[in-house]
Short mmCIF file of C-alpha atoms and ligand atoms in Angstrom, two decimals:
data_model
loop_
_atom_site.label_atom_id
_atom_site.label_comp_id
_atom_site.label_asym_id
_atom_site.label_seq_id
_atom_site.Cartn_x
_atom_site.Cartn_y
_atom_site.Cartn_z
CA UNK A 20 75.78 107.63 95.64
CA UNK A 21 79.55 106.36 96.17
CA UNK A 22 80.77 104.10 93.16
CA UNK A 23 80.84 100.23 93.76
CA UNK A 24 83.80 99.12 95.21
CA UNK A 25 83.84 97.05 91.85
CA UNK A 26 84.19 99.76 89.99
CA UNK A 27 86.04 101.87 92.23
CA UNK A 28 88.94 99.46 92.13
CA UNK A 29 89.41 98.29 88.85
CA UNK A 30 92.62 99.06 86.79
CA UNK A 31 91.16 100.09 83.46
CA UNK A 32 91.02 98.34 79.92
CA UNK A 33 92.90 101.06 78.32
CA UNK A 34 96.19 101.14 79.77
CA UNK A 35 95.91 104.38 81.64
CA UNK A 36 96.32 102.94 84.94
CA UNK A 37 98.64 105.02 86.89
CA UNK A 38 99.94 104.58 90.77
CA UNK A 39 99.78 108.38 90.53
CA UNK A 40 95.89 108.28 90.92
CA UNK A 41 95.09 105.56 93.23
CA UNK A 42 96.49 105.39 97.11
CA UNK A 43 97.00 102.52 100.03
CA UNK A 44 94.31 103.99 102.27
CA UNK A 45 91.09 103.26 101.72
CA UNK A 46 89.18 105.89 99.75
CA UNK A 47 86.66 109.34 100.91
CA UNK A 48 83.59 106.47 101.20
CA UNK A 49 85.33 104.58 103.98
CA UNK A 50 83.80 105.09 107.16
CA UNK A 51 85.82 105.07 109.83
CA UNK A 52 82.76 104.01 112.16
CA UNK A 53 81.65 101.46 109.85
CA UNK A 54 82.87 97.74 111.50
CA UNK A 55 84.24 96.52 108.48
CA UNK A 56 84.92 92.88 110.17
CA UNK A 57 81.83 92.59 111.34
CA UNK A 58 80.44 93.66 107.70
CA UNK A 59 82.54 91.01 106.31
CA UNK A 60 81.11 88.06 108.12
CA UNK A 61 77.60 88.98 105.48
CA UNK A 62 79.35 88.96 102.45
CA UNK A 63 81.06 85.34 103.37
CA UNK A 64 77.99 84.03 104.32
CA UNK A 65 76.78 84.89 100.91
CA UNK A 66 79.90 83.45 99.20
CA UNK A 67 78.85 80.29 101.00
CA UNK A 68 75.61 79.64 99.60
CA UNK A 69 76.99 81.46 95.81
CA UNK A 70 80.23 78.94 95.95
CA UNK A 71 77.45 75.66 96.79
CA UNK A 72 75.65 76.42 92.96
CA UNK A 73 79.18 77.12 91.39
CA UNK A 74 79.51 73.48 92.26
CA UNK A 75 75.77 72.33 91.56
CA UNK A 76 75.89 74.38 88.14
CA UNK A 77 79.38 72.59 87.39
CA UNK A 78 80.06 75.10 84.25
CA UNK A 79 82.33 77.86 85.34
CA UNK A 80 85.13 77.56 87.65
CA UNK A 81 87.18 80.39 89.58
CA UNK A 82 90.37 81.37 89.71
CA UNK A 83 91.59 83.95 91.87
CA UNK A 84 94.99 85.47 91.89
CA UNK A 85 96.82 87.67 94.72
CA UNK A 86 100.15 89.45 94.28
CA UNK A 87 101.62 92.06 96.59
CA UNK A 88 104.73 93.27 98.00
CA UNK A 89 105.63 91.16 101.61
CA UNK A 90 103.14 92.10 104.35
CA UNK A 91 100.43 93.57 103.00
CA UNK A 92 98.50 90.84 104.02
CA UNK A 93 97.77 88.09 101.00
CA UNK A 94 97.45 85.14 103.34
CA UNK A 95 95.42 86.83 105.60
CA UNK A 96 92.81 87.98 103.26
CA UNK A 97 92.79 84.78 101.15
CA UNK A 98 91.96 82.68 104.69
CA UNK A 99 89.03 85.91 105.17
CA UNK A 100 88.00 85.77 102.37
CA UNK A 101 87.41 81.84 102.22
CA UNK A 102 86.16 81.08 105.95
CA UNK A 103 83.16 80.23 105.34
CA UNK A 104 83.32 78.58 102.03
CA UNK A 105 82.86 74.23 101.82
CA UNK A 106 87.11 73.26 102.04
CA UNK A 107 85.99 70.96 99.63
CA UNK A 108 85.30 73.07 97.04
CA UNK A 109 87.72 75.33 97.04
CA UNK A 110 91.66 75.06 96.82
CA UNK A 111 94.91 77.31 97.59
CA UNK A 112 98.32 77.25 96.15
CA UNK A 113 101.48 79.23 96.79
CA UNK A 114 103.98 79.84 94.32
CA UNK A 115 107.17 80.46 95.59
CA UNK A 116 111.24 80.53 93.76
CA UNK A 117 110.34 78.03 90.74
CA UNK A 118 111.89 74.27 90.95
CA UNK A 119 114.59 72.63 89.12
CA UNK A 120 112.05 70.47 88.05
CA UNK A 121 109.76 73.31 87.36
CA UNK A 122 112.06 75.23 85.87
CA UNK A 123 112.64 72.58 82.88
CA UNK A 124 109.26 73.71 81.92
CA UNK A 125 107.98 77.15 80.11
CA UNK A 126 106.90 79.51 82.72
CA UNK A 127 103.43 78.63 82.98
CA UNK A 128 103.41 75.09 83.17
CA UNK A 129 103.92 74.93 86.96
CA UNK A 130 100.65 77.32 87.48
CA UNK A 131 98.11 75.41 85.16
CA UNK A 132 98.54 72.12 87.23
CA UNK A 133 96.67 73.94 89.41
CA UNK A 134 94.05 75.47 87.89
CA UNK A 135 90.53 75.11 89.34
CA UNK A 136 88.00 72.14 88.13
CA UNK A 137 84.69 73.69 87.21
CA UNK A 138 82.87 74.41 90.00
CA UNK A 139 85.23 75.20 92.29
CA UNK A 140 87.32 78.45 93.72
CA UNK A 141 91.09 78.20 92.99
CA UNK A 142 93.54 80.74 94.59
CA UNK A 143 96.90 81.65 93.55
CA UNK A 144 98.84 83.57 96.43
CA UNK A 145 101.54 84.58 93.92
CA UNK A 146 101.48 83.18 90.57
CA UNK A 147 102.68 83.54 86.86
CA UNK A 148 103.07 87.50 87.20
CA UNK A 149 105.78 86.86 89.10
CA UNK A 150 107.74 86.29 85.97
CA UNK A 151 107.18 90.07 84.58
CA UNK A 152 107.87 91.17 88.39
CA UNK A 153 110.37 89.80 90.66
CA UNK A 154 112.20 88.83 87.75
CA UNK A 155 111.89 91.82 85.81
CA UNK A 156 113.21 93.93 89.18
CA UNK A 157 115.88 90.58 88.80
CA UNK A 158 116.74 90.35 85.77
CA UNK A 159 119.93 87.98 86.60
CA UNK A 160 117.09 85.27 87.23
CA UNK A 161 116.58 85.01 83.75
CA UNK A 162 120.15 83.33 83.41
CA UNK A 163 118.75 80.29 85.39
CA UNK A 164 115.53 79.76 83.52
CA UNK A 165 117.25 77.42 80.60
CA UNK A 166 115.54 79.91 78.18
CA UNK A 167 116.80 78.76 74.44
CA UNK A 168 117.92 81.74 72.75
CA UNK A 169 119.81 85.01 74.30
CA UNK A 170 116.91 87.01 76.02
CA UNK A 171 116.25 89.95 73.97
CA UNK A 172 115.86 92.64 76.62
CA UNK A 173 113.89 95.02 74.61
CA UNK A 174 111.35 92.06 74.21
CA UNK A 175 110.89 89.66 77.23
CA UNK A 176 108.59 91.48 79.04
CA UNK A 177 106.27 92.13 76.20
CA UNK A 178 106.38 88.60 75.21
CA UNK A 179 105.59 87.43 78.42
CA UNK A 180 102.43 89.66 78.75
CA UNK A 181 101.06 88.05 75.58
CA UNK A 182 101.22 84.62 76.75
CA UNK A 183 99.62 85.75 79.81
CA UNK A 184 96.87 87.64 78.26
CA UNK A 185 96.31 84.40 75.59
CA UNK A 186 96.63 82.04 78.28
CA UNK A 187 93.73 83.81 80.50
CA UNK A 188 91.73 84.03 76.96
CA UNK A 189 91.63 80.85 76.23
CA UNK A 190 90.54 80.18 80.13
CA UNK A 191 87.74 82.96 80.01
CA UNK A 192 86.45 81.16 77.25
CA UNK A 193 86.23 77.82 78.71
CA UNK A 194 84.13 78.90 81.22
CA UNK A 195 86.80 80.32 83.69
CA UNK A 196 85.90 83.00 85.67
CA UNK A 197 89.82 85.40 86.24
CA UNK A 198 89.74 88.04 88.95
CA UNK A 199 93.14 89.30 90.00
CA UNK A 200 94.35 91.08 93.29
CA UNK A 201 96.42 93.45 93.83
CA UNK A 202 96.85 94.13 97.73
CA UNK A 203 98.74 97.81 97.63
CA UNK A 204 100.20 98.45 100.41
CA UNK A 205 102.21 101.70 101.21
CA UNK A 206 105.69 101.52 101.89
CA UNK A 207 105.24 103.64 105.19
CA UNK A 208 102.83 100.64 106.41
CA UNK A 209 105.09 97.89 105.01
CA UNK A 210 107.91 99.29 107.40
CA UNK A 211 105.52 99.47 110.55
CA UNK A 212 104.28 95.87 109.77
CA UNK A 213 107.86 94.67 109.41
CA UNK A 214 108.56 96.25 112.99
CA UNK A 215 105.41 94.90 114.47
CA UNK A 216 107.06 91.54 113.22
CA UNK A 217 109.99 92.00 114.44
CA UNK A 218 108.88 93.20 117.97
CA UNK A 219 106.44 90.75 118.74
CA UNK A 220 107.55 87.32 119.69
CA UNK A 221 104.83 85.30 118.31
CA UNK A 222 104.98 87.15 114.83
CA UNK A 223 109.25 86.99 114.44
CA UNK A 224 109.04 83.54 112.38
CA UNK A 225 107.37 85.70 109.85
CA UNK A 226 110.32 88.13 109.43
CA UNK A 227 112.66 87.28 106.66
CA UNK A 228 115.83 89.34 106.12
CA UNK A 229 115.09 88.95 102.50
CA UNK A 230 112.04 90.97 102.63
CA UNK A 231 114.52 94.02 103.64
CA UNK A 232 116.32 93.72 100.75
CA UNK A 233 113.40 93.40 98.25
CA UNK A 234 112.03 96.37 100.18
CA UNK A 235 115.42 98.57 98.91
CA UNK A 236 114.09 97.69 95.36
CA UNK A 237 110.48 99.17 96.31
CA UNK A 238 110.21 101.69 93.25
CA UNK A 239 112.01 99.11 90.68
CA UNK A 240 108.59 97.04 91.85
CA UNK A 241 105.92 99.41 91.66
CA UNK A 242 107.10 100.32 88.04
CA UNK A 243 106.67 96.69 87.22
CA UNK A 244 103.45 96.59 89.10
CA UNK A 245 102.35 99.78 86.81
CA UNK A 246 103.51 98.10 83.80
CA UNK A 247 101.87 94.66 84.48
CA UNK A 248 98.45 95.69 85.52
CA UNK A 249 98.44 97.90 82.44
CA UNK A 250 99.26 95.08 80.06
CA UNK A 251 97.20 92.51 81.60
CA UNK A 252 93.61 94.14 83.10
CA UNK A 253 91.26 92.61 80.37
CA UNK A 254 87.53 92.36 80.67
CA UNK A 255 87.53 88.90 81.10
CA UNK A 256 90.44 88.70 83.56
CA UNK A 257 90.43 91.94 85.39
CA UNK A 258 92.96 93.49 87.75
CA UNK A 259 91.87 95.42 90.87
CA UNK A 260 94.25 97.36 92.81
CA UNK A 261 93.02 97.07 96.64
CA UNK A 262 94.02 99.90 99.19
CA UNK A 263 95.87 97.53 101.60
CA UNK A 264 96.95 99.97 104.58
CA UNK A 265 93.40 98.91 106.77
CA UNK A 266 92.91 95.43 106.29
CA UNK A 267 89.68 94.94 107.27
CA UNK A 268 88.79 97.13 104.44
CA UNK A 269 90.96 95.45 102.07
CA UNK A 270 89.46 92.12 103.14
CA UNK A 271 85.99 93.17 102.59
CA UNK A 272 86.68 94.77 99.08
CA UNK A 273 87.76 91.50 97.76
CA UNK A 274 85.12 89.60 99.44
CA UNK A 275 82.85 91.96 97.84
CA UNK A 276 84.23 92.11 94.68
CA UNK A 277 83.95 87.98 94.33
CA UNK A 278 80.59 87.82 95.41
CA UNK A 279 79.54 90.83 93.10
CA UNK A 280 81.36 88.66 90.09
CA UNK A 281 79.69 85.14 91.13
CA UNK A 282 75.75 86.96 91.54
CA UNK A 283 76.78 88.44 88.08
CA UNK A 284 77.19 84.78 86.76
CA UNK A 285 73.55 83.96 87.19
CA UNK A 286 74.09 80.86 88.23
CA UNK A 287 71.47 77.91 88.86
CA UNK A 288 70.80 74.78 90.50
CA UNK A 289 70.83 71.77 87.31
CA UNK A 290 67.18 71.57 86.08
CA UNK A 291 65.54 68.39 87.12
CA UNK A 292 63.53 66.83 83.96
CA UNK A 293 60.28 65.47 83.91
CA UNK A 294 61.83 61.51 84.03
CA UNK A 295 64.08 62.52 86.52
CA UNK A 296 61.02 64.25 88.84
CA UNK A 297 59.51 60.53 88.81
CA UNK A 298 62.14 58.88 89.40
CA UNK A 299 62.69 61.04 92.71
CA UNK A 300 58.90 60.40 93.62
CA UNK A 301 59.69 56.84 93.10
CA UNK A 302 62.70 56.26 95.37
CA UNK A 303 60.53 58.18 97.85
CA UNK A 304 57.94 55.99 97.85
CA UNK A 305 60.22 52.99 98.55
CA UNK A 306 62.10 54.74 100.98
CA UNK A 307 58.64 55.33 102.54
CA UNK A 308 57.97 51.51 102.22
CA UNK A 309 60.72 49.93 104.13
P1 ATP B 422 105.09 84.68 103.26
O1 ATP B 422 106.29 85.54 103.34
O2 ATP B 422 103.85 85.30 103.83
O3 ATP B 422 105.30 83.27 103.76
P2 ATP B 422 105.55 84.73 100.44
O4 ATP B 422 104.62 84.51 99.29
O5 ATP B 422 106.23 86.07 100.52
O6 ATP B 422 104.71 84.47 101.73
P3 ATP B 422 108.17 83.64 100.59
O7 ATP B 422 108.66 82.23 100.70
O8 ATP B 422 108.58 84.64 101.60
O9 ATP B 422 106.60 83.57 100.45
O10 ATP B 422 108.60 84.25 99.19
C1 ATP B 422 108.43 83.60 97.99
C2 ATP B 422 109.41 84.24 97.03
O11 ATP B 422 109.41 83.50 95.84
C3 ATP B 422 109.05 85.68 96.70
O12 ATP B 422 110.15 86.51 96.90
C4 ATP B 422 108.70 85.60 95.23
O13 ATP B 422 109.02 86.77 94.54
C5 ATP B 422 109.52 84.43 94.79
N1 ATP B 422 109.03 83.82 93.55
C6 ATP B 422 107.79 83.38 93.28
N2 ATP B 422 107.70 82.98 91.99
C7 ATP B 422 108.91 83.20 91.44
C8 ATP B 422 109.44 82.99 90.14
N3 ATP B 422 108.69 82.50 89.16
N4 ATP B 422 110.73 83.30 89.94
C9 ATP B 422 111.48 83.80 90.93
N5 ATP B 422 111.04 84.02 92.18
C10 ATP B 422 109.77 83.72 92.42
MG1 MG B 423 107.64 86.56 102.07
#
């Protein structure tokens, strides 16, 4: 029996998580044979009908959060992974470089505007951990954020993971459900995707020469990446690093992994009480009448 791709994935509790033991390609259990798109299309179908009692059972909502390096595929996956899900009930938001106006706030303000009303699916494609990454790998970004006292080197980061892990605490327990993607993409495949972009005419809008030079600070990233997963994969917000070098396995490992979470919610269509039952029978009847 292979391990659950649930399992497989996650970045432990304990803080052992390591870059060393986990790899871009998909793992021994990936069949090459297997039509991963095709085996996608189930799993969405079944997000369909889980996402429609999310919003009847209006007592959990879900927030999903992907980071990644550039090109390994976030937008993609998020529009994969949503197809077939009511637009209504579910909503996307992209963080990008913070505001002026956004940047008169603490660091989290700008991110819980947006958090998902129970019942429905709300995706961050970047988010809040972009303040222990890009700007850890930048720390001269830190001079814009009108922070009140000197920044205390030694002590940012750690500070910043415990208002993250309180923050997504105090969400768990009102009924938020956290599940947080990592898409890990190799830097071999970054470079051929940044070539395919470049070479092909209806994919060049996509290329950004800034990508090239966050690329240069790959290993300054992935140490952050280590660090942040390690600090911040909690049982009720839990990280999973996602082999991102085939992407229609990538895309069905998240799929998977949020339908796996919503069955595990054992969620139900509202009860219907006895006065309500006749009430129903009535209106019937009267509809029946006209
Ligand atoms: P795509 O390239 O597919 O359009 P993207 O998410 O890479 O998507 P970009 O506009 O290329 O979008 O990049 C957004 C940039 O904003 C990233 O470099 C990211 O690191 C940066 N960014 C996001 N949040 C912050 C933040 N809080 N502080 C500083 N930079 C940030
Ligand atoms: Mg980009």
């Amino acid at each position: 029996m292979f391990e659950a791709i649930e399992s497989k994935f996650l970045v432990p509790y304990d803080g052992n998580f390591s870059l060393d033991n986990i790899s871009a390609r998909p793992p021994s259990s990936f069949d090459p044979k297997t039509d991963y798109r095709k085996k996608i299309n189930k799993v969405i179908e079944e997000l369909q009908d889980l996402q429609k009692i999310l919003y009847a059972y209006d007592r959990h909502s879900m927030l999903l959060i992907f980071q990644a390096m550039d090109a390994a595929g976030k937008d993609s996956t998020i529009r994969a992974v949503m197809s077939g899900v009511n637009p209504a009930g579910c909503q996307v938001f992209s963080f990008k470089k913070p505001s002026s106006i956004e940047l008169d706030h603490d660091f989290l303000w700008r991110t819980n505007k947006s958090l998902p009303e129970r019942g429905r699916i709300g995706i961050f494609n970047r988010s809040y951990y972009e303040e222990v990454l890009v700007v850890r790998v930048h720390p001269k970004i830190l001079e814009y954020q009108n922070l009140p006292d000197k920044v205390n080197p030694e002590c940012i980061w750690q500070e910043r993971y415990e208002s993250i892990q309180d923050l997504e605490k105090h969400l768990a327990r009102n009924g938020t459900v956290i599940l947080k993607f990592w898409l890990n993409v190799s830097k071999e495949e970054q470079k051929n995707r940044f070539i395919g972009r470049i070479d092909t005419q209806e994919k060049q809008w996509k290329w950004s020469s800034s990508d090239l030079k966050e690329r240069e600070h790959w290993d300054d990233y992935m140490q952050a990446y280590e660090d942040a997963l390690n600090a911040t994969s909690k049982p009720w917000a839990p990280w999973y690093a996602i082999p991102a070098d085939d992407k229609p396995y990538m895309r069905y490992s998240v799929a998977k992994i949020v339908e796996k979470t919503l069955e595990s919610l054992d969620l139900k269509y509202p009860k219907i009480d006895d006065a309500e039952r006749k009430s129903l029978s009535q209106a019937r009847k009267q509809l029946l009448a006209e």
